């Protein structure tokens, strides 16, 4: 959530910044400013009436001490109290409408982002070389079927399309990747491992910006709990309504969870294989830091996600997203895209983002720079470290051999127990 004072005091700069995302947001800023003015007008009237009520109460007390008639003043006090009560109710209504409007405003994009939509995204660097084959590389759904590790038809029977079924060495590959990534981030990068709930309340999802922006992509239970689309949601809320001390920052967490997304509006896109699915596994990184460290922290969390791909020897590129392509809550995002030889595409496997104080304002996560100092909002960051389906796609497609087997990178061998997957589930 953007600070209302920033909108009030620097409305022109806020409008210009948000126009880089969406020019239609200007009318929403007009509405917010109108509601803010109305709120302050009512608040001023309430404060004046309360001051008058206090003075009248003191006068009533004085008259009673003198045994004088205070009937007129008591009648006036009753009218003042009724008017204050009515204005308080009006104020609550205005504040609710103002808050609802603020929740619909995305974060301000960082100045260094390119202008434009997805077509303006900028490749910053790349690592590794896409593999050369002396045969036509197969897509992962064919490789996985021949290996006996991926059964998409059975997954569709169980839950519908978009719910893959891994089996035999495929299930073991999923588990191996999760353990490999968690161990790396804990032992080498200093993250604290957590195992959060997979269901969250509406307030929890609202705190990170998923609601209302992405509510249509979330599964919801009859009891009103939401299945998490990413571990970012519960993990960021670990410190909701909390004031941290300065020495607790940066605070860094890693979590493995299944993730659930309806992918509303994505019908017809990447329907084959596991490029786009409704349930997938992901290792997530979340960091809380001081505002002045936010930019450096983004580079740190990005390097940690890159380290996974480098250790798995998967060619990738780092893409800086344009202002019109970043997520609702993000101020700046890098995407990590893997090369997948079988489908011949770059596939996003991680987004590393800084949210500045956008999420922490919603979740009321603050810290004290010094003992007894006024609390300030922390900055939050997250990155996939990394998502499994497209990592598995790249592993299968880039490392496939003419006989249908797949080589396993050295870093993963201790976790998987083999350096090669062979047809029919062998190893």
XYZ file of N, CA and C in Angstrom, residues 213-348:
408
model
N -5.853 -8.043 -5.984
C -5.324 -8.079 -7.346
C -5.420 -9.452 -7.998
N -5.024 -10.512 -7.280
C -4.948 -11.842 -7.875
C -5.961 -12.824 -7.279
N -7.011 -12.299 -6.688
C -7.978 -13.179 -6.033
C -8.580 -14.180 -7.013
N -8.752 -13.777 -8.267
C -9.327 -14.669 -9.259
C -8.456 -15.865 -9.590
N -7.179 -15.805 -9.245
C -6.265 -16.916 -9.512
C -6.110 -17.846 -8.309
N -6.820 -17.563 -7.219
C -6.642 -18.341 -5.994
C -7.806 -19.297 -5.768
N -7.484 -20.463 -5.248
C -8.509 -21.413 -4.822
C -8.938 -21.058 -3.404
N -10.245 -21.119 -3.153
C -10.764 -20.758 -1.839
C -11.663 -21.879 -1.323
N -11.574 -22.171 -0.039
C -12.378 -23.226 0.571
C -13.745 -22.682 0.973
N -14.643 -23.601 1.311
C -15.980 -23.200 1.749
C -15.925 -22.371 3.025
N -14.868 -22.562 3.814
C -14.713 -21.805 5.070
C -14.063 -20.446 4.857
N -13.713 -20.117 3.606
C -13.131 -18.814 3.324
C -11.629 -18.756 3.450
N -10.960 -19.898 3.562
C -9.496 -19.934 3.571
C -8.994 -20.114 2.144
N -7.829 -19.533 1.865
C -7.264 -19.562 0.522
C -6.071 -20.510 0.470
N -6.018 -21.360 -0.557
C -4.826 -22.169 -0.797
C -3.739 -21.243 -1.310
N -2.535 -21.387 -0.799
C -1.493 -20.420 -1.120
C -1.033 -20.560 -2.577
N -0.862 -19.435 -3.288
C -0.299 -19.473 -4.634
C 1.223 -19.473 -4.611
N 1.786 -19.151 -3.456
C 3.224 -19.094 -3.249
C 3.487 -19.007 -1.753
N 4.632 -19.534 -1.310
C 4.974 -19.453 0.114
C 5.246 -18.026 0.557
N 5.445 -17.125 -0.378
C 5.610 -15.711 -0.032
C 4.481 -15.230 0.870
N 3.264 -15.720 0.636
C 2.102 -15.218 1.379
C 2.203 -15.555 2.867
N 2.283 -16.819 3.261
C 2.373 -17.095 4.694
C 3.692 -16.657 5.316
N 4.791 -16.778 4.585
C 6.095 -16.466 5.186
C 6.227 -14.971 5.453
N 5.793 -14.119 4.541
C 5.845 -12.677 4.783
C 5.014 -12.306 5.999
N 3.902 -13.025 6.216
C 3.015 -12.721 7.335
C 3.535 -13.229 8.676
N 4.686 -13.909 8.684
C 5.290 -14.326 9.959
C 5.481 -13.120 10.878
N 5.817 -11.972 10.302
C 6.083 -10.781 11.118
C 4.956 -9.745 11.032
N 3.768 -10.149 10.599
C 2.649 -9.207 10.538
C 2.338 -8.677 11.935
N 2.034 -7.377 12.006
C 1.716 -6.698 13.274
C 2.856 -6.861 14.282
N 4.090 -6.753 13.767
C 5.276 -6.945 14.615
C 6.213 -5.751 14.476
N 6.860 -5.384 15.579
C 7.934 -4.394 15.550
C 9.238 -5.128 15.840
N 10.107 -5.199 14.846
C 11.384 -5.886 14.978
C 12.434 -4.940 15.544
N 13.486 -5.487 16.078
C 14.633 -4.672 16.486
C 15.605 -4.586 15.311
N 16.450 -3.588 15.335
C 17.373 -3.371 14.223
C 18.294 -4.565 14.017
N 18.700 -5.228 15.119
C 19.637 -6.339 14.971
C 18.958 -7.611 14.451
N 17.652 -7.585 14.264
C 16.954 -8.718 13.655
C 16.956 -8.641 12.123
N 17.444 -7.529 11.596
C 17.453 -7.334 10.148
C 18.871 -7.439 9.581
N 19.036 -8.009 8.396
C 17.979 -8.644 7.610
C 17.532 -9.965 8.233
N 16.256 -10.243 8.082
C 15.674 -11.499 8.536
C 15.301 -12.297 7.292
N 15.761 -13.547 7.228
C 15.697 -14.291 5.966
C 15.114 -15.684 6.186
N 14.123 -16.051 5.384
C 13.451 -17.336 5.528
C 13.413 -18.071 4.190
N 13.469 -19.402 4.280
C 13.285 -20.255 3.104
C 12.218 -21.277 3.444
N 11.354 -21.556 2.465
C 10.272 -22.511 2.704
C 10.002 -23.302 1.434
N 9.771 -24.592 1.605
C 9.233 -25.395 0.517
C 7.734 -25.546 0.746
N 6.952 -25.326 -0.308
C 5.511 -25.603 -0.247
C 5.009 -26.012 -1.624
N 3.936 -26.780 -1.660
C 3.153 -26.844 -2.890
C 2.483 -25.486 -3.101
N 2.206 -25.145 -4.344
C 1.545 -23.885 -4.664
C 0.344 -24.182 -5.560
N -0.716 -23.382 -5.412
C -1.963 -23.653 -6.112
C -2.431 -22.386 -6.827
N -2.616 -22.496 -8.155
C -3.045 -21.337 -8.933
C -4.065 -21.770 -9.979
N -5.160 -21.041 -10.048
C -6.188 -21.365 -11.029
C -5.752 -21.004 -12.443
N -4.795 -20.057 -12.560
C -4.333 -19.583 -13.866
C -5.506 -19.057 -14.690
N -6.384 -18.306 -14.029
C -7.510 -17.693 -14.736
C -6.989 -16.746 -15.814
N -7.568 -16.817 -16.983
C -7.136 -15.961 -18.088
C -5.990 -16.525 -18.879
N -5.479 -17.714 -18.489
C -4.347 -18.315 -19.199
C -4.770 -19.514 -20.041
N -6.079 -19.664 -20.267
C -6.568 -20.811 -21.023
C -5.990 -20.806 -22.431
N -5.517 -21.960 -22.867
C -4.957 -22.088 -24.209
C -3.474 -21.828 -24.284
N -2.858 -21.378 -23.177
C -1.425 -21.099 -23.165
C -0.663 -22.283 -22.584
N 0.351 -22.740 -23.305
C 1.246 -23.795 -22.791
C 0.450 -24.953 -22.201
N -0.471 -25.486 -22.995
C -1.358 -26.528 -22.483
C -0.678 -27.893 -22.409
N 0.383 -28.113 -23.158
C 1.044 -29.410 -23.139
C 2.128 -29.445 -22.073
N 2.296 -30.610 -21.464
C 3.368 -30.761 -20.493
C 3.094 -30.054 -19.183
N 4.177 -29.588 -18.543
C 4.057 -28.986 -17.208
C 4.585 -27.551 -17.178
N 4.531 -26.877 -18.333
C 4.967 -25.477 -18.356
C 4.047 -24.617 -17.504
N 2.743 -24.884 -17.614
C 1.754 -24.100 -16.857
C 0.791 -25.072 -16.182
N 0.836 -25.126 -14.860
C 0.022 -26.095 -14.119
C -0.693 -25.402 -12.960
N -1.661 -26.100 -12.393
C -2.449 -25.533 -11.282
C -1.848 -25.861 -9.915
N -1.061 -26.919 -9.839
C -0.384 -27.276 -8.591
C 1.071 -27.576 -8.910
N 1.968 -26.953 -8.146
C 3.395 -27.193 -8.377
C 4.162 -26.956 -7.089
N 5.365 -27.498 -7.041
C 6.232 -27.337 -5.867
C 7.214 -26.210 -6.096
N 7.548 -25.503 -5.007
C 8.456 -24.371 -5.132
C 9.184 -24.161 -3.812
N 10.439 -23.773 -3.917
C 11.208 -23.312 -2.760
C 11.258 -21.795 -2.854
N 10.862 -21.123 -1.775
C 10.708 -19.672 -1.778
C 11.650 -19.016 -0.788
N 12.200 -17.877 -1.185
C 13.077 -17.069 -0.335
C 12.368 -15.763 0.007
N 12.379 -15.385 1.272
C 11.766 -14.131 1.721
C 12.754 -13.415 2.634
N 12.927 -12.117 2.403
C 13.858 -11.328 3.211
C 13.169 -10.050 3.702
N 13.482 -9.651 4.942
C 13.033 -8.395 5.535
C 14.294 -7.572 5.815
N 14.283 -6.292 5.455
C 15.507 -5.497 5.623
C 15.183 -4.039 5.917
N 16.238 -3.283 6.266
C 16.114 -1.834 6.411
C 15.874 -1.216 5.032
N 15.157 -0.101 4.953
C 14.881 0.527 3.653
C 16.137 0.858 2.856
N 17.171 1.334 3.532
C 18.384 1.732 2.802
C 19.153 0.545 2.238
N 18.816 -0.664 2.681
C 19.511 -1.858 2.200
C 18.721 -2.601 1.127
N 17.564 -2.080 0.794
C 16.625 -2.807 -0.058
C 17.190 -3.120 -1.440
N 17.841 -2.147 -2.039
C 18.354 -2.353 -3.403
C 19.458 -3.405 -3.423
N 20.368 -3.341 -2.463
C 21.433 -4.350 -2.385
C 20.860 -5.723 -2.049
N 19.831 -5.748 -1.210
C 19.205 -7.013 -0.849
C 18.573 -7.691 -2.060
N 18.073 -6.893 -2.990
C 17.506 -7.481 -4.213
C 18.579 -8.215 -5.006
N 19.755 -7.618 -5.110
C 20.847 -8.291 -5.820
C 21.281 -9.556 -5.073
N 21.229 -9.503 -3.753
C 21.607 -10.675 -2.944
C 20.653 -11.834 -3.176
N 19.367 -11.567 -3.077
C 18.387 -12.647 -3.227
C 18.392 -13.191 -4.652
N 18.668 -12.309 -5.610
C 18.793 -12.763 -7.001
C 19.974 -13.715 -7.153
N 21.107 -13.374 -6.554
C 22.294 -14.250 -6.639
C 22.008 -15.608 -6.010
N 21.252 -15.621 -4.934
C 20.942 -16.894 -4.280
C 20.089 -17.791 -5.176
N 19.153 -17.194 -5.894
C 18.356 -17.980 -6.840
C 19.219 -18.437 -8.014
N 20.090 -17.567 -8.494
C 20.985 -17.938 -9.601
C 21.907 -19.092 -9.215
N 22.333 -19.110 -7.958
C 23.269 -20.145 -7.517
C 22.682 -21.537 -7.708
N 21.374 -21.677 -7.530
C 20.729 -22.974 -7.738
C 20.881 -23.413 -9.188
N 20.601 -22.506 -10.101
C 20.658 -22.843 -11.521
C 22.087 -23.120 -11.978
N 23.028 -22.366 -11.434
C 24.431 -22.608 -11.783
C 24.890 -23.968 -11.293
N 24.497 -24.326 -10.072
C 24.901 -25.613 -9.520
C 24.283 -26.774 -10.324
N 23.109 -26.526 -10.892
C 22.458 -27.548 -11.715
C 22.898 -27.482 -13.179
N 23.786 -26.531 -13.469
C 24.362 -26.361 -14.816
C 23.250 -26.175 -15.853
N 22.327 -25.289 -15.540
C 21.230 -24.988 -16.455
C 21.413 -23.580 -17.025
N 21.515 -23.434 -18.344
C 21.688 -22.103 -18.942
C 20.473 -21.220 -18.681
N 20.739 -19.977 -18.294
C 19.645 -19.061 -17.973
C 20.030 -17.643 -18.331
N 19.043 -16.776 -18.309
C 19.288 -15.343 -18.485
C 18.524 -14.564 -17.417
N 19.054 -13.396 -17.068
C 18.436 -12.501 -16.085
C 17.766 -11.372 -16.856
N 16.467 -11.202 -16.623
C 15.678 -10.214 -17.350
C 15.114 -9.184 -16.374
N 15.393 -7.908 -16.624
C 14.814 -6.823 -15.834
C 13.463 -6.472 -16.437
N 12.405 -6.590 -15.642
C 11.066 -6.328 -16.158
C 10.800 -4.833 -16.286
N 10.063 -4.489 -17.322
C 9.682 -3.101 -17.556
C 8.603 -2.675 -16.564
N 8.417 -1.366 -16.455
C 7.467 -0.821 -15.477
C 6.055 -1.337 -15.717
N 5.704 -1.594 -16.967
C 4.364 -2.060 -17.276
C 4.181 -3.558 -17.172
N 5.236 -4.283 -16.748
C 5.163 -5.746 -16.690
C 5.388 -6.304 -15.290
N 5.785 -5.471 -14.334
C 6.042 -5.976 -12.988
C 4.727 -6.284 -12.282
N 4.803 -7.157 -11.264
C 3.629 -7.528 -10.499
C 3.056 -6.365 -9.704
N 1.823 -6.527 -9.282
C 1.074 -5.483 -8.589
C 1.832 -4.906 -7.400
N 2.425 -5.764 -6.566
C 3.072 -5.309 -5.332
C 4.531 -4.943 -5.520
N 5.102 -5.279 -6.660
C 6.544 -5.114 -6.863
C 6.918 -3.682 -7.239
N 8.099 -3.264 -6.771
C 8.691 -2.011 -7.234
C 9.760 -2.277 -8.286
N 10.332 -3.484 -8.255
C 11.378 -3.856 -9.212
C 11.503 -5.379 -9.210
N 11.581 -5.957 -10.398
C 11.630 -7.415 -10.511
C 12.629 -7.856 -11.565
N 13.415 -8.863 -11.201
C 14.224 -9.600 -12.166
C 13.566 -10.967 -12.371
N 13.438 -11.396 -13.602
C 13.040 -12.768 -13.887
C 14.267 -13.588 -14.256
N 14.301 -14.825 -13.785
C 15.300 -15.786 -14.234
C 14.614 -16.728 -15.207
N 15.148 -16.825 -16.414
C 14.553 -17.649 -17.447
C 15.526 -18.742 -17.873
N 15.059 -19.983 -17.801
C 15.853 -21.134 -18.216
C 15.628 -21.429 -19.687
N 16.682 -21.920 -20.347
C 16.513 -22.396 -21.717
C 16.078 -23.856 -21.665
N 14.995 -24.164 -22.386
C 14.493 -25.533 -22.478
C 14.582 -25.968 -23.935
N 15.507 -26.899 -24.215
C 15.836 -27.244 -25.601
C 14.702 -27.958 -26.319
N 13.921 -28.780 -25.610
C 12.880 -29.559 -26.262
C 11.730 -28.722 -26.782
N 11.317 -27.717 -26.005
C 10.242 -26.836 -26.454
C 10.803 -25.595 -27.138
N 12.127 -25.420 -27.082
C 12.778 -24.299 -27.752
C 12.366 -22.950 -27.220
N 12.236 -22.830 -25.884
C 11.787 -21.585 -25.266
C 12.620 -21.239 -24.045
N 12.622 -19.936 -23.733
C 13.081 -19.473 -22.429
C 11.882 -19.507 -21.491
N 12.021 -20.157 -20.355
C 10.921 -20.327 -19.412
C 11.260 -19.671 -18.070
N 10.382 -18.800 -17.605
C 10.593 -18.157 -16.305
C 10.543 -19.204 -15.201
